[in-house]
mmCIF file of C-alpha atoms in Angstrom:
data_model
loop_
_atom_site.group_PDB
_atom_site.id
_atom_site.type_symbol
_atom_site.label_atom_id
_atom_site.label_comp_id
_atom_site.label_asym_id
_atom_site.label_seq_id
_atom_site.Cartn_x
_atom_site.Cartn_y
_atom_site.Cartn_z
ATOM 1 C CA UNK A 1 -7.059 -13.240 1.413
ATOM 2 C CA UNK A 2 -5.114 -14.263 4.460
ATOM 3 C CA UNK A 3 -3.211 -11.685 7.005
ATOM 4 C CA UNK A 4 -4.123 -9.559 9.882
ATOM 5 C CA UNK A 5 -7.671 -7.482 8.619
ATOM 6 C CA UNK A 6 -7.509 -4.703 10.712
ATOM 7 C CA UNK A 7 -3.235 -3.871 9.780
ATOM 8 C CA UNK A 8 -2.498 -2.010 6.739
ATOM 9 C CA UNK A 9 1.732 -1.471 6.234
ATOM 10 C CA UNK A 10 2.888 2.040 4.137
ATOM 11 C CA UNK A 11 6.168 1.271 2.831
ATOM 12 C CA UNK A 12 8.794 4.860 3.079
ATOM 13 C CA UNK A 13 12.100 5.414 2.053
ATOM 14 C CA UNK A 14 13.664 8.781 0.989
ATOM 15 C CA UNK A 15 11.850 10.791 -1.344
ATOM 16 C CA UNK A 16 8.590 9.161 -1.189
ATOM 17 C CA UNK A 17 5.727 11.403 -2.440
ATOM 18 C CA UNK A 18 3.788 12.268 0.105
ATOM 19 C CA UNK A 19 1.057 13.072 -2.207
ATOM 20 C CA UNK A 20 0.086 9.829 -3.366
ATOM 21 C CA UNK A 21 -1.088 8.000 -0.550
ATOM 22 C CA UNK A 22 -2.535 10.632 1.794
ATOM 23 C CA UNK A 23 -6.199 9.808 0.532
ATOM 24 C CA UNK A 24 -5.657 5.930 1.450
ATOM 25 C CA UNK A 25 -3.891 5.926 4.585
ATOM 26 C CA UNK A 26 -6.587 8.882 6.287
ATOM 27 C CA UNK A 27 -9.289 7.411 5.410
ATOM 28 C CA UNK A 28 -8.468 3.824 6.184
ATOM 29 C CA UNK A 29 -7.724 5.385 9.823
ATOM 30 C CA UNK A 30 -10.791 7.018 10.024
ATOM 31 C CA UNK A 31 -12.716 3.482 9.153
ATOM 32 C CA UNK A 32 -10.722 1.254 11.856
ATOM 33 C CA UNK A 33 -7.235 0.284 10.489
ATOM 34 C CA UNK A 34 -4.101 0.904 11.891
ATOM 35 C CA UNK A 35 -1.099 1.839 9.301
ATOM 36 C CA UNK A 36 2.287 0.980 10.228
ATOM 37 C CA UNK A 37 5.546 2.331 8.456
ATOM 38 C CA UNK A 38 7.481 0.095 7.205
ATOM 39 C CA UNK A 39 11.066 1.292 6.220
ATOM 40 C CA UNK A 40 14.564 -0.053 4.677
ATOM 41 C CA UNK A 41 15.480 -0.021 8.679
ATOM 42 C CA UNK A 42 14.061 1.843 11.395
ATOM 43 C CA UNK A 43 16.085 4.934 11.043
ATOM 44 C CA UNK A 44 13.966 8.238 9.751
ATOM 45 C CA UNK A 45 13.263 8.593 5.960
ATOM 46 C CA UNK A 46 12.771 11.797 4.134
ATOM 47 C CA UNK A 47 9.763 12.140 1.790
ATOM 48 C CA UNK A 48 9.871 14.434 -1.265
ATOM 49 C CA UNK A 49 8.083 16.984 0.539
ATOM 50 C CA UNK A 50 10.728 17.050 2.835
ATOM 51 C CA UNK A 51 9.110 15.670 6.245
ATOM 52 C CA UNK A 52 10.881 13.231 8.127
ATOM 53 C CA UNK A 53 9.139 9.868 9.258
ATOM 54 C CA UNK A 54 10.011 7.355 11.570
ATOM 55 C CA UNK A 55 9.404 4.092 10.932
ATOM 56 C CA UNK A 56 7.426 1.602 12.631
ATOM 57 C CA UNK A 57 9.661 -1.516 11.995
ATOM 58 C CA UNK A 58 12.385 -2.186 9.542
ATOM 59 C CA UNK A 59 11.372 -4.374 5.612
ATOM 60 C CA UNK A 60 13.194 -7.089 7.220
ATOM 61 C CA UNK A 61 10.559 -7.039 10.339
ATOM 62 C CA UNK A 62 7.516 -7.668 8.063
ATOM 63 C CA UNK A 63 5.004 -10.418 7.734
ATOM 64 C CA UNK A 64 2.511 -10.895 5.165
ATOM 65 C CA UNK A 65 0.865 -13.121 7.659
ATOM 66 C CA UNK A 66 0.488 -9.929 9.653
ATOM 67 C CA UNK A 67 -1.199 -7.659 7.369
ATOM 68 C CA UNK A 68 -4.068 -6.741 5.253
ATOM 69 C CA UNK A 69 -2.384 -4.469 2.613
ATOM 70 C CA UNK A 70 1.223 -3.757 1.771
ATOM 71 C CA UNK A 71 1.332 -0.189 -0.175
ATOM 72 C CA UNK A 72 4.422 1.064 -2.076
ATOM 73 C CA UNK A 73 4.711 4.762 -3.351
ATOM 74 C CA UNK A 74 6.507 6.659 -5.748
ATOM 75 C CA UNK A 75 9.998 7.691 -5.393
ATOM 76 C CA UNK A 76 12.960 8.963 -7.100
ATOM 77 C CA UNK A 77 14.952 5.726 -6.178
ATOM 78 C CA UNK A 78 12.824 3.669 -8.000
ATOM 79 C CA UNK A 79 14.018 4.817 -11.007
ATOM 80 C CA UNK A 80 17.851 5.622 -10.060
ATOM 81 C CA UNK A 81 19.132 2.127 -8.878
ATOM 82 C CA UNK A 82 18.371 -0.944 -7.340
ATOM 83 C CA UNK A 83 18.038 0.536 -3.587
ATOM 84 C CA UNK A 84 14.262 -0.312 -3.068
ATOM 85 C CA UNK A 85 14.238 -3.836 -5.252
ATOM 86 C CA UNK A 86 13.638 -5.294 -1.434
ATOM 87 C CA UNK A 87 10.286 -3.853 -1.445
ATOM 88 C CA UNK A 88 9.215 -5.103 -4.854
ATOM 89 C CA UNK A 89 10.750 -8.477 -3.392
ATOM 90 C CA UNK A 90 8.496 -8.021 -0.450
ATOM 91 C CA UNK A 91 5.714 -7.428 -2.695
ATOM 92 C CA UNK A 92 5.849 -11.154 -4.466
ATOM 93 C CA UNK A 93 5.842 -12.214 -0.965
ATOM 94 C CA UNK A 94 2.607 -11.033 0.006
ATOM 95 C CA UNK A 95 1.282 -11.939 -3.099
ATOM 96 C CA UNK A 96 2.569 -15.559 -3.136
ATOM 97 C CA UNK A 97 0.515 -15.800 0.636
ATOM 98 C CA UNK A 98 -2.686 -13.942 -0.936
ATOM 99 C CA UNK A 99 -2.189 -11.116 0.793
ATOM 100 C CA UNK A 100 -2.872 -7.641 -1.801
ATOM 101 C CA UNK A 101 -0.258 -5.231 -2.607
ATOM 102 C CA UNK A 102 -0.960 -1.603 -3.686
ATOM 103 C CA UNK A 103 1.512 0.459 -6.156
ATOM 104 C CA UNK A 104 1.344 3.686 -7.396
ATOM 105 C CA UNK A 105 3.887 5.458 -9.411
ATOM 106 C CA UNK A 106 7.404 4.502 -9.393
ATOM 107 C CA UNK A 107 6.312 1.639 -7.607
ATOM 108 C CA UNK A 108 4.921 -0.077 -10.300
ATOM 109 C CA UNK A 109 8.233 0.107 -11.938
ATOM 110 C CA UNK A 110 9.888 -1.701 -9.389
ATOM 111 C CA UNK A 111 6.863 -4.255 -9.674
ATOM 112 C CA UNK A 112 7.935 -4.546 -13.283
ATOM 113 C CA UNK A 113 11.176 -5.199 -12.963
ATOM 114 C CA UNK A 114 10.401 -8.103 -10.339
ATOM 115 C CA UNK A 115 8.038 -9.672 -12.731
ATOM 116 C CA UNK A 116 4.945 -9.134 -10.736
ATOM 117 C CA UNK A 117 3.182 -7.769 -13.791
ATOM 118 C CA UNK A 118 3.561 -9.989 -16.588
ATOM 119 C CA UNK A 119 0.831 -11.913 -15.516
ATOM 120 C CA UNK A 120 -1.649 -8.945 -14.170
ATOM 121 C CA UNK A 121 -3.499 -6.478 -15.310
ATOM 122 C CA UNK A 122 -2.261 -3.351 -14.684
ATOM 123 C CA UNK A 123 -1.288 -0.014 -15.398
ATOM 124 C CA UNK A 124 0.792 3.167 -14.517
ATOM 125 C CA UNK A 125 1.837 6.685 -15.188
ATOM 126 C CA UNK A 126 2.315 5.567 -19.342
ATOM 127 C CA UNK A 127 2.549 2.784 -21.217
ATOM 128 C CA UNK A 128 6.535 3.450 -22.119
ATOM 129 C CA UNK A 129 7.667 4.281 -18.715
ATOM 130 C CA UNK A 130 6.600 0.600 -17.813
ATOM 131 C CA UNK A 131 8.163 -0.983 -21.170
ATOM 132 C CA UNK A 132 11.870 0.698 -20.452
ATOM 133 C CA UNK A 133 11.627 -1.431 -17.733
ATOM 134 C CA UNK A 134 12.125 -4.442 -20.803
ATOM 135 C CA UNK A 135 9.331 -6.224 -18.502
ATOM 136 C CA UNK A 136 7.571 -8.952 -20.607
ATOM 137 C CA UNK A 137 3.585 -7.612 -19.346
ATOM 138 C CA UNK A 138 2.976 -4.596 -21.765
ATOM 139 C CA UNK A 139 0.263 -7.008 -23.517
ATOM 140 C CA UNK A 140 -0.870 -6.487 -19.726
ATOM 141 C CA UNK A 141 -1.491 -3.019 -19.657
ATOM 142 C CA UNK A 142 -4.476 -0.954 -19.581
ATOM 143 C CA UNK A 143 -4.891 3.138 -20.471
ATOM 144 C CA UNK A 144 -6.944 3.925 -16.579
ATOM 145 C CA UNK A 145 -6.652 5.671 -13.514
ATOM 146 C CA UNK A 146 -6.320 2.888 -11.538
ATOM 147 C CA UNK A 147 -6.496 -1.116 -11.479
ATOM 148 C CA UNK A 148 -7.123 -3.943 -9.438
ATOM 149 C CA UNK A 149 -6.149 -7.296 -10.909
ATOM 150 C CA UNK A 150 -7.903 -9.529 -8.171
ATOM 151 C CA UNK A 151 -5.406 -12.117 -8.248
ATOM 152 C CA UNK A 152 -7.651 -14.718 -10.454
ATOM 153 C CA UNK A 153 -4.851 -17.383 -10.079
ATOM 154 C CA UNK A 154 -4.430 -17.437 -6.249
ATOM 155 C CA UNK A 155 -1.849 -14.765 -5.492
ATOM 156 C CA UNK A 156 -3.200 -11.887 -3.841
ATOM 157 C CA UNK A 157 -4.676 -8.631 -5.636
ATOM 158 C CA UNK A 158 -2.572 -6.120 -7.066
ATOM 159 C CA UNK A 159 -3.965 -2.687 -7.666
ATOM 160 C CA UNK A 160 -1.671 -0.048 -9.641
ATOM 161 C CA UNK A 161 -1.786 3.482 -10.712
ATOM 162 C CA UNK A 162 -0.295 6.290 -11.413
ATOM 163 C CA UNK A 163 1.003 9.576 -10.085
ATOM 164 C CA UNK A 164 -1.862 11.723 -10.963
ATOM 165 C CA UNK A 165 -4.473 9.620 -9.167
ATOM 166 C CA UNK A 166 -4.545 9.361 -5.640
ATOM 167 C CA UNK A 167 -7.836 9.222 -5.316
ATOM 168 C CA UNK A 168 -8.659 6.762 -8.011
ATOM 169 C CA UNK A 169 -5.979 4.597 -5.936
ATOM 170 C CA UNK A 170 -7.562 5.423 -2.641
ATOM 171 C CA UNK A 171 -11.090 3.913 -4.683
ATOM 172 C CA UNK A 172 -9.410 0.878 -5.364
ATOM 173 C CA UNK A 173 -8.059 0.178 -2.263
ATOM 174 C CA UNK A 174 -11.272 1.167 -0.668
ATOM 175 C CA UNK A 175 -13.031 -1.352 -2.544
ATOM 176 C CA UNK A 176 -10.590 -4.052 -2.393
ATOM 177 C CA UNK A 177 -10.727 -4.292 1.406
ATOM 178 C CA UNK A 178 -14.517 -3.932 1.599
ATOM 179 C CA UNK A 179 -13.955 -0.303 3.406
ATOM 180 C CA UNK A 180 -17.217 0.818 1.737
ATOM 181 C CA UNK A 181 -20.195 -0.528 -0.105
ATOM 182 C CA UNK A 182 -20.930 0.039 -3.603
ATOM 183 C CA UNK A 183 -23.155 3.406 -2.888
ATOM 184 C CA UNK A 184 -20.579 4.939 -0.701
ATOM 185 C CA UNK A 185 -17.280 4.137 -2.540
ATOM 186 C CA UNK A 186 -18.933 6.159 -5.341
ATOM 187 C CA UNK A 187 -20.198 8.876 -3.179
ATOM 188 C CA UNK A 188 -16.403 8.935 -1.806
ATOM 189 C CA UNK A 189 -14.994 9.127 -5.309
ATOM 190 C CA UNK A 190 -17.227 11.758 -6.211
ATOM 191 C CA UNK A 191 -17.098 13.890 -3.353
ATOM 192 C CA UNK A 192 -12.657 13.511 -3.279
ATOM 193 C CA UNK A 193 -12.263 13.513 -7.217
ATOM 194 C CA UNK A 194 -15.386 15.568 -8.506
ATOM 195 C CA UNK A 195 -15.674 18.143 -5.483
ATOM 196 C CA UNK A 196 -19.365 16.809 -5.718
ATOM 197 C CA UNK A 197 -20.900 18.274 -2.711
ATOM 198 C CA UNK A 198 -24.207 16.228 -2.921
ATOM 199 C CA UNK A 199 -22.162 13.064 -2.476
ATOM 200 C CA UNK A 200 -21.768 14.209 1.542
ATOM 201 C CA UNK A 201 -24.860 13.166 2.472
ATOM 202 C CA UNK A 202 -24.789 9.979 1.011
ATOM 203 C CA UNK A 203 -21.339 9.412 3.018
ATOM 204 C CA UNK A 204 -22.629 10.685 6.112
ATOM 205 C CA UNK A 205 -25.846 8.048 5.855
ATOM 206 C CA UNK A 206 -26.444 4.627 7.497
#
């Protein structure tokens, strides 16, 4: 993987759900990254939940060279026009240099559309939502909470999933950057998806 290791860019536009990437962008913080916003242009987005960000730096602004993880969330545009296509264009970019994207939700729609997952394993929120798309990877997909193709034939990694699993996506993520070892990314899971209690004190060891 090439790209800055330490930079980790959250794409928003209007309507994102906040929901869905909450998990991955705290915790990432709490372990050392920085995550910067990355927006259509600089001027304030709205997410679904109605809170208004400003971006960092406009699509146009962003490097693959400069990060460790491009992100793309679910939204109500992805599925209502061809207004966020530049961020599933953006996404075969940082694959092409190596660099891993993660999609969840409508996202992986717009991933579709571009192509970027005939090739990959992947999956989403259903099988059909992905196929009225008419993308040619359905022979692709896989019934799970989350993937992570690891980019076998020397694009980057792509992990997808779908709107019901943020914290199966946060795993992935977690694991694909090296955030946590084996023991820990379990405990995490457990403790975030399970409400396992016991899996604290595993997190909060050496």
């Amino acid at each position: 993987m090439t790209g800055s290791s330490r930079t980790v860019h959250l794409a928003v536009y209007d309507t994102f759900a906040d929901w869905e990437t909450g998990h991955t962008t705290a915790h990432l913080a709490r372990n050392g990254y920085t995550v910067r916003t990355v927006g259509p242009s600089r001027e304030p987005v709205t997410t679904m939940g109605g809170l208004r960000v400003q971006p960092d730096l406009a699509l146009d602004e962003l490097r693959a060279q400069d990060s460790a993880l491009l992100i793309l969330t679910g939204a109500d545009a992805w599925d209502t026009g061809d207004a966020l296509a530049p961020f599933a264009r953006a996404a075969r970019g940082f694959l092409d240099a190596g660099v891993p994207v993660a999609a969840i939700c409508g996202a992986t729609a717009g991933l579709a559309r571009e192509g970027l997952l005939d090739g990959r394993t992947h999956t989403s929120a259903v099988s059909f939502y992905l196929a009225a798309t008419g993308y040619a990877g359905g022979s692709r997909y896989v019934e799970a909470d989350a993937v992570t193709d690891t980019g076998a034939a020397g694009g980057g990694g792509l992990i997808t999933a779908g709107p019901t699993e943020p914290v199966a996506f946060a795993r992935e993520v977690f694991a694909l950057l090296g955030v946590y070892g084996p023991e820990k990314l379990d405990a995490w899971y457990r403790l975030f998806h399970d409400s396992d209690a016991s899996a604290y004190e595993v997190l909060q060891g050496e």
